[in-house]
mmCIF file of C-alpha atoms in Angstrom:
data_model
loop_
_atom_site.group_PDB
_atom_site.id
_atom_site.type_symbol
_atom_site.label_atom_id
_atom_site.label_comp_id
_atom_site.label_asym_id
_atom_site.label_seq_id
_atom_site.Cartn_x
_atom_site.Cartn_y
_atom_site.Cartn_z
ATOM 1 C CA MET A 16 -290.072 -193.092 163.417
ATOM 2 C CA ARG A 17 -287.977 -195.427 161.835
ATOM 3 C CA ARG A 18 -287.859 -194.126 157.944
ATOM 4 C CA LEU A 19 -289.493 -191.199 156.607
ATOM 5 C CA SER A 20 -293.030 -192.160 154.665
ATOM 6 C CA GLY A 21 -293.040 -191.196 151.013
ATOM 7 C CA LYS A 22 -295.520 -187.960 151.989
ATOM 8 C CA THR A 23 -292.825 -186.715 154.936
ATOM 9 C CA LYS A 24 -289.825 -186.924 152.092
ATOM 10 C CA ARG A 25 -292.124 -184.945 149.605
ATOM 11 C CA LEU A 26 -292.654 -182.320 152.470
ATOM 12 C CA PHE A 27 -288.624 -182.305 153.417
ATOM 13 C CA ALA A 28 -287.849 -181.980 150.269
ATOM 14 C CA ARG A 29 -290.426 -178.776 149.705
ATOM 15 C CA HIS A 30 -288.809 -177.593 152.243
ATOM 16 C CA ALA A 31 -285.819 -177.855 151.430
ATOM 17 C CA ARG A 32 -286.648 -176.023 148.041
ATOM 18 C CA GLN A 33 -288.088 -173.738 150.096
ATOM 19 C CA ALA A 34 -285.166 -173.364 152.473
ATOM 20 C CA MET A 35 -283.044 -172.791 149.122
ATOM 21 C CA PHE A 36 -285.282 -170.567 147.334
ATOM 22 C CA VAL A 37 -285.167 -168.436 150.861
ATOM 23 C CA MET A 38 -281.344 -168.477 150.454
ATOM 24 C CA SER A 39 -281.491 -167.190 147.073
ATOM 25 C CA VAL A 40 -283.752 -163.938 147.773
ATOM 26 C CA ALA A 41 -281.212 -163.230 150.521
ATOM 27 C CA LEU A 42 -278.451 -163.329 148.188
ATOM 28 C CA GLY A 43 -280.334 -161.653 145.651
ATOM 29 C CA LEU A 44 -280.885 -158.797 148.154
ATOM 30 C CA LEU A 45 -277.084 -158.905 149.369
ATOM 31 C CA TRP A 46 -275.876 -158.771 145.746
ATOM 32 C CA SER A 47 -277.894 -156.022 144.882
ATOM 33 C CA SER A 48 -276.481 -154.118 147.839
ATOM 34 C CA ALA A 49 -273.065 -155.153 146.447
ATOM 35 C CA ARG A 50 -273.806 -153.287 143.203
ATOM 36 C CA ALA A 51 -275.213 -150.059 144.864
ATOM 37 C CA GLY A 52 -272.355 -150.343 146.944
ATOM 38 C CA VAL A 53 -273.367 -150.919 150.170
ATOM 39 C CA LEU A 54 -271.304 -154.370 150.548
ATOM 40 C CA SER A 55 -268.370 -155.098 149.603
ATOM 41 C CA GLU A 56 -267.465 -157.989 147.028
ATOM 42 C CA ARG A 57 -265.653 -159.985 150.090
ATOM 43 C CA ASP A 58 -269.408 -159.202 151.846
ATOM 44 C CA LEU A 59 -270.949 -161.009 148.731
ATOM 45 C CA LYS A 60 -268.244 -163.813 148.392
ATOM 46 C CA GLN A 61 -268.874 -164.458 152.062
ATOM 47 C CA ALA A 62 -272.685 -164.612 151.832
ATOM 48 C CA GLU A 63 -272.814 -166.749 148.819
ATOM 49 C CA SER A 64 -271.071 -169.289 150.648
ATOM 50 C CA LEU A 65 -273.723 -170.135 152.696
ATOM 51 C CA LYS A 66 -276.349 -171.245 150.110
ATOM 52 C CA PRO A 67 -273.834 -173.958 149.401
ATOM 53 C CA LEU A 68 -273.003 -174.900 152.541
ATOM 54 C CA PHE A 69 -276.825 -175.147 153.798
ATOM 55 C CA ALA A 70 -277.634 -177.041 150.415
ATOM 56 C CA ASN A 71 -274.691 -179.760 151.205
ATOM 57 C CA LEU A 72 -275.925 -179.925 155.138
ATOM 58 C CA MET A 73 -279.534 -180.215 153.912
ATOM 59 C CA THR A 74 -278.711 -182.851 151.226
ATOM 60 C CA ASP A 75 -276.205 -185.009 153.521
ATOM 61 C CA LEU A 76 -279.258 -184.798 156.571
ATOM 62 C CA VAL A 77 -281.846 -186.776 153.939
ATOM 63 C CA GLU A 78 -279.263 -188.828 152.603
ATOM 64 C CA THR A 79 -278.304 -190.084 155.899
ATOM 65 C CA VAL A 80 -282.011 -190.673 156.932
ATOM 66 C CA LYS A 81 -282.367 -193.314 153.754
ATOM 67 C CA ARG A 82 -278.997 -195.328 154.910
ATOM 68 C CA SER A 83 -280.204 -198.658 156.040
ATOM 69 C CA ASP A 84 -277.138 -198.935 158.239
ATOM 70 C CA VAL A 85 -278.156 -196.216 160.514
ATOM 71 C CA PRO A 86 -279.774 -197.053 163.776
ATOM 72 C CA ASN A 87 -282.896 -196.034 164.659
ATOM 73 C CA GLY A 88 -282.288 -193.630 167.396
ATOM 74 C CA ASP A 89 -279.396 -191.927 165.296
ATOM 75 C CA ILE A 90 -282.908 -191.110 162.670
ATOM 76 C CA VAL A 91 -285.127 -190.114 165.267
ATOM 77 C CA CYS A 92 -282.631 -187.768 166.146
ATOM 78 C CA ILE A 93 -281.250 -186.386 162.362
ATOM 79 C CA ASN A 94 -285.115 -186.255 161.636
ATOM 80 C CA SER A 95 -285.538 -183.963 164.731
ATOM 81 C CA THR A 96 -282.648 -181.939 163.219
ATOM 82 C CA ILE A 97 -284.352 -181.533 159.890
ATOM 83 C CA ARG A 98 -287.826 -180.549 161.568
ATOM 84 C CA GLU A 99 -285.288 -177.418 163.454
ATOM 85 C CA LEU A 100 -283.992 -176.652 160.096
ATOM 86 C CA LEU A 101 -287.053 -176.643 157.992
ATOM 87 C CA GLN A 102 -288.537 -174.301 160.964
ATOM 88 C CA ILE A 103 -285.592 -171.976 160.449
ATOM 89 C CA SER A 104 -286.725 -171.922 157.013
ATOM 90 C CA ASP A 105 -289.861 -171.309 157.396
ATOM 91 C CA GLU A 106 -289.446 -168.193 159.701
ATOM 92 C CA LEU A 107 -286.559 -167.052 157.253
ATOM 93 C CA ALA A 108 -289.143 -167.031 154.387
ATOM 94 C CA SER A 109 -290.899 -164.305 156.326
ATOM 95 C CA TYR A 110 -288.567 -161.723 154.827
ATOM 96 C CA GLU A 111 -288.983 -162.772 151.245
ATOM 97 C CA TYR A 112 -290.813 -159.946 150.529
ATOM 98 C CA LEU A 113 -287.163 -157.700 150.912
ATOM 99 C CA ILE A 114 -286.621 -158.623 147.656
ATOM 100 C CA THR A 115 -289.043 -156.584 146.020
ATOM 101 C CA MET A 116 -288.459 -153.462 148.416
ATOM 102 C CA GLU A 117 -284.738 -154.097 147.441
ATOM 103 C CA LYS A 118 -285.838 -153.346 143.508
ATOM 104 C CA ASP A 119 -287.443 -150.030 144.513
ATOM 105 C CA LEU A 120 -284.320 -149.021 147.061
ATOM 106 C CA THR A 121 -281.771 -149.432 144.262
ATOM 107 C CA ASP A 122 -283.960 -147.102 141.564
ATOM 108 C CA VAL A 123 -283.587 -144.301 144.276
ATOM 109 C CA GLY A 124 -279.855 -143.774 143.934
ATOM 110 C CA ASP A 125 -278.869 -143.179 147.660
ATOM 111 C CA ASP A 126 -277.666 -146.432 149.107
ATOM 112 C CA ASN A 127 -278.864 -145.558 152.582
ATOM 113 C CA PRO A 128 -282.238 -147.263 152.667
ATOM 114 C CA LEU A 129 -280.869 -149.942 151.085
ATOM 115 C CA ARG A 130 -278.616 -149.786 153.849
ATOM 116 C CA GLY A 131 -281.064 -150.024 156.216
ATOM 117 C CA VAL A 132 -283.235 -152.715 154.840
ATOM 118 C CA VAL A 133 -280.122 -154.835 154.515
ATOM 119 C CA LYS A 134 -279.271 -154.056 158.008
ATOM 120 C CA PHE A 135 -282.827 -154.943 159.016
ATOM 121 C CA ALA A 136 -282.838 -158.315 157.302
ATOM 122 C CA VAL A 137 -279.053 -159.297 158.873
ATOM 123 C CA ASP A 138 -280.507 -158.228 161.860
ATOM 124 C CA LYS A 139 -283.462 -160.243 161.989
ATOM 125 C CA THR A 140 -281.763 -163.381 161.206
ATOM 126 C CA ASN A 141 -279.660 -162.891 163.488
ATOM 127 C CA VAL A 142 -282.424 -163.156 166.117
ATOM 128 C CA ILE A 143 -284.084 -166.382 164.248
ATOM 129 C CA LEU A 144 -280.887 -168.055 163.866
ATOM 130 C CA THR A 145 -279.466 -167.327 167.599
ATOM 131 C CA SER A 146 -283.442 -168.746 168.664
ATOM 132 C CA GLU A 147 -283.081 -171.266 166.889
ATOM 133 C CA ARG A 148 -279.539 -172.133 167.833
ATOM 134 C CA LYS A 149 -280.936 -173.080 171.432
ATOM 135 C CA ARG A 150 -283.182 -175.195 170.049
ATOM 136 C CA LEU A 151 -280.515 -177.111 168.130
ATOM 137 C CA VAL A 152 -278.298 -177.384 171.497
ATOM 138 C CA GLN A 153 -281.161 -178.980 173.222
ATOM 139 C CA LEU A 154 -281.628 -181.633 170.634
ATOM 140 C CA SER A 155 -277.496 -182.324 170.120
ATOM 141 C CA GLU A 156 -277.342 -182.696 174.083
ATOM 142 C CA GLN A 157 -280.756 -185.331 173.866
ATOM 143 C CA CYS A 158 -279.051 -187.239 171.207
ATOM 144 C CA ILE A 159 -275.450 -187.453 172.778
ATOM 145 C CA LYS A 160 -275.980 -191.340 173.016
ATOM 146 C CA ASN A 161 -276.687 -191.724 169.130
ATOM 147 C CA PRO A 162 -273.278 -191.002 167.474
ATOM 148 C CA VAL A 163 -274.322 -190.017 163.986
ATOM 149 C CA GLY A 164 -277.602 -188.298 164.900
ATOM 150 C CA PHE A 165 -275.277 -186.081 167.509
ATOM 151 C CA GLY A 166 -272.925 -185.267 164.967
ATOM 152 C CA LYS A 167 -275.590 -184.437 162.579
ATOM 153 C CA ALA A 168 -276.617 -182.191 164.937
ATOM 154 C CA GLN A 169 -273.220 -180.946 165.578
ATOM 155 C CA GLU A 170 -272.854 -180.294 162.004
ATOM 156 C CA SER A 171 -276.171 -178.006 162.060
ATOM 157 C CA LEU A 172 -274.884 -176.252 164.903
ATOM 158 C CA ARG A 173 -271.544 -175.038 162.322
ATOM 159 C CA VAL A 174 -273.639 -173.950 159.947
ATOM 160 C CA ILE A 175 -275.759 -171.575 161.840
ATOM 161 C CA ASP A 176 -272.937 -170.654 163.782
ATOM 162 C CA THR A 177 -270.761 -170.182 160.375
ATOM 163 C CA THR A 178 -273.997 -168.203 158.891
ATOM 164 C CA THR A 179 -274.375 -165.761 161.735
ATOM 165 C CA GLY A 180 -270.580 -165.214 162.057
ATOM 166 C CA ILE A 181 -270.662 -163.995 158.192
ATOM 167 C CA LEU A 182 -274.050 -161.903 158.853
ATOM 168 C CA ASN A 183 -272.197 -160.117 161.912
ATOM 169 C CA SER A 184 -269.384 -159.869 159.970
ATOM 170 C CA ILE A 185 -271.030 -157.910 156.866
ATOM 171 C CA ARG A 186 -273.014 -156.313 159.638
ATOM 172 C CA GLU A 187 -269.873 -154.794 161.263
ATOM 173 C CA ARG A 188 -269.051 -152.922 157.798
ATOM 174 C CA LEU A 189 -273.047 -151.767 157.337
#
């Protein structure tokens, strides 16, 4: 698989937009939590830093695949990395319903239910990220002979680790 077909590019683009939507939903939940007193301003700023981090990673991966100077082995590795990130996005999309629950919970006036929803979302997100990180590590090991693909897999791991670190930091204060 040297280059992405037009259909595959559109699929990646759609999933990247979906991933950005999921991040927006999560940030919306976190923003409402901050307004309700569940999260601090610092927590919110940390959470907001995740969206551009993920967007920049996805953009970089897709742009790298398009480059004509990138060897085929690296393209295969990068495409696999993109698929893993899209898998994470798909799994996290199942939490979109929390945004509607959050609206009802913030109107109650008591932040305990909202705090519970945020804890649940953070815990489940971390379970998904931990599981998917293992798959990215395996992929990274398979790509070790392809320096560009290996580097992109490592970048993806750093984004996952940064996201997990931020979520754990927030979770500790809930």
